[in-house]
Amino acid sequence: MAAMVQNGGRLETAAPAAIELRGISKAFGSVQANRDIDLRVERGTIHGIIGENGAGKSTLMSILYGFYKPDAGQILVGGRPLTITDSQTAIRAGIGMVFQHFKLVQNFTVLENIILGAEDGRLLRPSLSKARGVLRQLAKDYELNVDPDEVVENLSVGHQQRVEILKALYRQADILILDEPTGVLTPAEADHLFRILEGLRAEGKTIILITHKLREIMEITDTVSVMRRGEMVASVRTAETSPEQLAELMVGRKVLLNVQKAPAAPGQPVLEIRNLRMVDATGVERLRGIDLDIRAGEILGIAGVSGNGQTQLLEILGGYPEKGSTVTGEVRVNGTPLPLSGSACNAAERRRQNIGHIPEDRQVEGLIMDFAAWENVAFGYHDAPEYGRGALMDRDAIRRDAEGKIQRFDVRPPSCDLAARNFSGGNQQKIVVAREIERNPDLLLIGQPTRGVDIGAIEFIHKRIVELRDAGKAILLVSVELDEIMSLSDRIAVMFDGRIMGERLPGATTTGELGLLMAGVDAASTPQTQDLSREV
Amino acid sequence: MTRMPKWADVILTPLISLVLAMAISALVILAIGESPTVALTTMIDGALGSSYGWGFTLYYATNFIFTGLAVMVAYHASLFNIGGEGQAAMGGLGVALVLLSLPLPHWALALPVAMIGAALFGAAWALIPAWLQAKRGSHIVITTIMFNFIAAAALNYVLVNLMRPVGSMDPASARFPDATHLPKLSDMALALGFEWGKNTPVNISFFVAVIACVLVWLLIWRSRLGFEIRAFGKSEPAALYAGINPVRITVIAMLISGGLAGLMAINNVMGEAERLVLNAVEGAGFIGIAVALMGRNHPVGVFLAALLFGFLYQGGGELALWTSIPRELIVVIQALVILFTGALDNMVRMPLERMFLAMRKKGA
Ligand SMILES: Nc1ncnc2c1ncn2[C@@H]1O[C@H](COP(=O)(O)OP(=O)(O)O)[C@@H](O)[C@H]1O
Ligand SMILES: [Mg+2]
């Protein structure tokens, strides 16, 4: 294979690092995304780059791939200085990249996507048949199986990612960069990806894996570099470090990785869901008979790959089922049935029933991005008597309240007047969490509480959620992060294809078992799981 | 990250746009062989050089304040109400019907009653487009434009066939009773012992317009309803999450918007013509769009922009009277101002933003 010839050709420079960056800096306007970065990636290793959101990881890799021009600094590939002006240069230097957001043509086949831009000559047919052969070989070598003739839009996310990897390998990439590759995968898919990466390493390829998940770093990398606020703060051998140390390096202070919580003391049932079904406007059944109970003082975690009905469940409970959908079944909160359709089914009414809601997408739903922080603190509760008299709002009262919340939740910068858009993701989320939790709801609906939130803020938000539970409130927690579900929940229900696949206790299950359930495989028998919910 | 200081956003940008529009207007005037300086001094003299000029400038401005506020309120709910023209026309019908059918002994009583009539008719005319938008998703821009045409045709019919006094050749209603005539500002000045704006149409409605600015400000920035309108205008999914009913807000915002446009009729129909004539709105509904745009959808901005357009209207009329610059050119000048302050806003704003960013970087 051509790739091997290339490898052979470079053997004389085997000693130098596969990639070396020296003093790379890059600013976007006033944001210094990368500052004087040095990085050395050894040949034939899996090198992790970890850092919080906005630390500058994607920027650094985009520079390496020729997407951005660095303001300063030097890139060496295989020991030789190289000016990477565009991605073609990077590809010729043997660098391949799998982006955070795939760049595939959705209505092309796998094969067409793979040769796109790498066609030999003017005729498509020879390229296609050559690609088919190469693809078969790659699939065999690295467990990279995808049907070459399938149209990309019909592929699962995991398979689309394989196509991206194949694309890079087809271009004879020697160094493969993956930017947050597991964000969109089920645990099983992530495991499979890691096996592929290990296979590639065994073949002598170099892999740069970007992530903000500590577990993945510990699991698969040989070396890890930590970025914080645009700077490279450390590079260490993975075997010689620990998650705690990495977290501290990422955040710049000590972080408690595991949620500290006492066993739950569940009381009366607060939320009772019976045979909840939802058919959306296009006639697709998105919820297929959900039964759930949550008691006071209990956190029920709902695990699942996103898109399996969690959003619909939260929206219905939150009082705003999708337009044009039909909802049937029964939902009771503190014994009172909730209206599931009609004009009484709205979010304001739900709040009056003392149901709080931290929505899945804070930027689209939870906040008005152009509103000031203080206005967002009143958002959803703007009718509350303490926020005004009659038709007018009492700005002073709201601002006083907002200042308190901002202080107690350590929102930074502590400014009432700053628009929500100008806070970082973690601080935006703190505004939403403060608003919903401090209302002291009987039932709190939570969707993806820490998506795109930095570790420091995650720790804080988790603590507040547990405090609310300890105050005897019922909490429904939806998250695609299994770690989060495992560490926060008192009971775990797994959702797949609009159904609850089963319930487990966090102490009595493994991520492996949950992963299977998330993929729709029911290993254990169902009667046992039903008993569980009653016992707890 | 705020890109530039607020004063630059609200004052500098429109000012530069205005200067650019004037510069191009000057070129056009030069091109037809006239003197731009003479044109400018004629306009300023005619519109602001005497209390007579001011009387007309403020009269036009009153119209534009109402229609500008109308566009502004809808805009905050992310609704583009282009139907001010039709809503104001219908407001006129409301005023005429009220004043001709009720025996109102004094203007002080007639004014509030006429205001109710004007607002109700304007609001009613906005209701159907609002409902269609909220319930069926029919785009409000399209429906409000269509309703402008329907309003014009309907008024035509009503004036010619129903309201025209027997024997009159004019497609207009009967004159309103003398007792309901609104005091002109010139009358009020006389009562205070000095002469101001003799024979000009500006009347007490101007003060109503100023009060409307204050009330709209209260509504949008101080009331719970305004909070809901703004939140809905920024993000419909967020509004749903917060329990804000999109149908309700769409309808209410459009009712208020239509009501404000309709209120213009107390100025032009009740205050000036003192009867309902064909085509009484004369494009003020459309000018309202430019006024709201240029006024950055804030009542203070709307007030100032309305003054500017009042000046352009009055000054333009003077230009046609005293120079050989053709009337059409005045429309061109007004259009240039709209183009630069409204449509081409970003053309000025973006370089300014870049400039401020560069300045800040240097400072840092
Ligand atoms: N194209 C861009 N324009 C402006 N700012 C950017 C751009 N790309 C990234 N940034 C900013 O640079 C910083 C680093 O971003 P990024 O490299 O995406 O971080 P990470 O991938 O580590 O989450 C962030 O503050 C981000 O807002
Ligand atoms: Mg990134």
XYZ file of C-alpha atoms in Angstrom, chain B residues 169-347:
179
model
C -69.195 65.695 -5.706
C -66.349 64.990 -3.351
C -65.511 61.418 -2.277
C -65.347 62.546 1.340
C -67.458 62.421 4.459
C -69.418 65.346 5.838
C -67.496 67.795 7.994
C -67.254 66.880 11.654
C -69.346 69.007 14.030
C -67.642 72.290 15.003
C -67.685 71.351 18.662
C -65.349 68.447 18.006
C -62.616 70.438 16.249
C -59.328 69.968 18.044
C -57.419 73.004 19.263
C -54.480 73.889 17.037
C -51.184 74.694 18.687
C -51.497 78.158 17.151
C -54.776 78.665 19.049
C -53.165 77.488 22.240
C -50.274 79.895 21.730
C -52.706 82.745 21.181
C -54.505 81.854 24.392
C -51.148 82.114 26.132
C -50.693 85.534 24.624
C -48.277 85.075 21.729
C -48.454 84.237 18.086
C -47.017 80.971 16.874
C -47.563 78.824 13.814
C -50.536 80.666 12.444
C -52.485 78.646 9.837
C -50.605 75.426 10.469
C -52.299 72.079 11.061
C -50.297 70.979 14.105
C -52.738 70.396 16.911
C -53.117 68.902 20.332
C -52.556 65.418 18.862
C -48.849 66.198 18.929
C -48.950 65.990 22.713
C -50.936 62.786 22.515
C -48.154 61.400 20.315
C -45.519 62.411 22.875
C -47.524 60.735 25.624
C -47.833 57.657 23.411
C -44.026 57.539 23.210
C -43.808 57.450 26.988
C -46.529 54.823 27.306
C -44.955 52.599 24.662
C -41.641 52.883 26.461
C -43.357 51.822 29.681
C -45.072 48.980 27.896
C -41.990 47.565 26.233
C -39.372 48.083 28.915
C -41.247 48.235 32.165
C -44.277 45.981 31.926
C -44.652 42.233 32.190
C -46.412 42.198 28.860
C -43.512 44.039 27.262
C -41.125 41.518 28.783
C -43.137 38.739 27.168
C -43.286 40.578 23.845
C -39.535 41.091 23.783
C -38.778 37.557 24.921
C -41.075 36.104 22.278
C -39.513 38.366 19.675
C -36.049 37.097 20.520
C -36.809 33.394 20.654
C -40.025 31.490 20.202
C -38.714 28.200 21.677
C -37.568 30.072 24.763
C -40.960 31.759 25.007
C -42.663 28.376 24.976
C -40.311 27.117 27.651
C -41.143 30.145 29.791
C -44.890 29.693 29.420
C -45.406 32.612 27.069
C -48.233 31.881 24.653
C -47.074 32.691 21.095
C -50.609 33.100 19.755
C -51.550 35.467 22.533
C -48.421 37.603 22.148
C -48.659 37.728 18.365
C -52.262 38.870 18.541
C -51.748 41.359 21.373
C -48.631 42.906 19.851
C -50.386 43.343 16.533
C -53.495 44.781 18.191
C -51.371 47.371 19.972
C -49.444 48.044 16.789
C -52.585 48.451 14.704
C -54.148 50.581 17.431
C -51.164 52.945 17.396
C -51.269 53.220 13.618
C -54.999 53.866 13.809
C -54.440 56.608 16.383
C -52.718 58.636 13.714
C -56.225 59.521 12.508
C -56.796 61.916 15.397
C -54.060 64.032 13.861
C -54.715 63.956 10.141
C -58.451 63.254 10.036
C -59.792 64.845 13.200
C -57.133 67.513 13.741
C -56.384 68.621 10.198
C -58.997 67.684 7.557
C -61.889 67.635 10.019
C -63.609 65.169 7.720
C -62.611 61.881 6.187
C -61.128 62.226 2.702
C -59.765 59.666 0.295
C -56.099 58.811 0.731
C -55.815 60.679 3.995
C -52.784 58.669 5.172
C -50.554 59.739 2.276
C -47.843 57.146 2.834
C -47.291 57.889 6.524
C -47.752 54.183 7.251
C -44.753 53.341 5.140
C -42.664 56.207 6.480
C -43.328 54.647 9.889
C -41.169 51.690 8.874
C -38.228 53.965 8.133
C -38.865 55.920 11.320
C -38.802 52.777 13.449
C -35.705 51.470 11.696
C -33.835 54.711 12.037
C -35.072 55.186 15.585
C -33.574 51.806 16.513
C -36.984 50.683 17.756
C -36.860 52.919 20.789
C -39.485 55.599 21.452
C -36.863 58.325 21.815
C -35.338 57.289 18.527
C -38.760 57.108 16.921
C -39.527 60.624 18.130
C -36.296 62.021 16.710
C -36.583 60.127 13.447
C -40.191 61.298 13.092
C -38.977 64.881 13.467
C -36.389 64.285 10.769
C -38.939 62.875 8.375
C -41.335 65.686 9.254
C -38.560 68.052 8.292
C -37.957 66.202 5.025
C -41.657 66.303 4.190
C -42.101 69.953 4.923
C -38.706 70.994 3.569
C -39.337 68.941 0.464
C -42.609 70.700 -0.140
C -40.863 74.051 0.167
C -38.210 72.909 -2.251
C -40.843 72.191 -4.876
C -42.427 75.560 -4.217
C -39.381 77.798 -4.379
C -36.892 76.081 -6.658
C -37.129 74.401 -10.023
C -36.125 71.097 -8.465
C -38.915 68.747 -9.506
C -41.157 67.103 -6.947
C -39.932 63.666 -7.911
C -36.454 64.554 -6.764
C -37.765 65.232 -3.296
C -39.087 61.712 -3.204
C -35.641 60.575 -4.315
C -34.030 62.443 -1.421
C -36.459 60.933 1.072
C -35.852 57.514 -0.420
C -32.094 57.978 -0.073
C -32.497 58.783 3.588
C -34.604 55.664 4.069
C -32.123 53.610 2.087
C -29.122 54.723 4.065
C -30.601 54.850 7.536
C -32.660 51.723 7.167
C -31.667 49.246 4.530
C -27.975 50.089 4.325
C -27.581 50.449 8.065
C -24.999 47.676 8.191
C -22.902 49.338 5.541
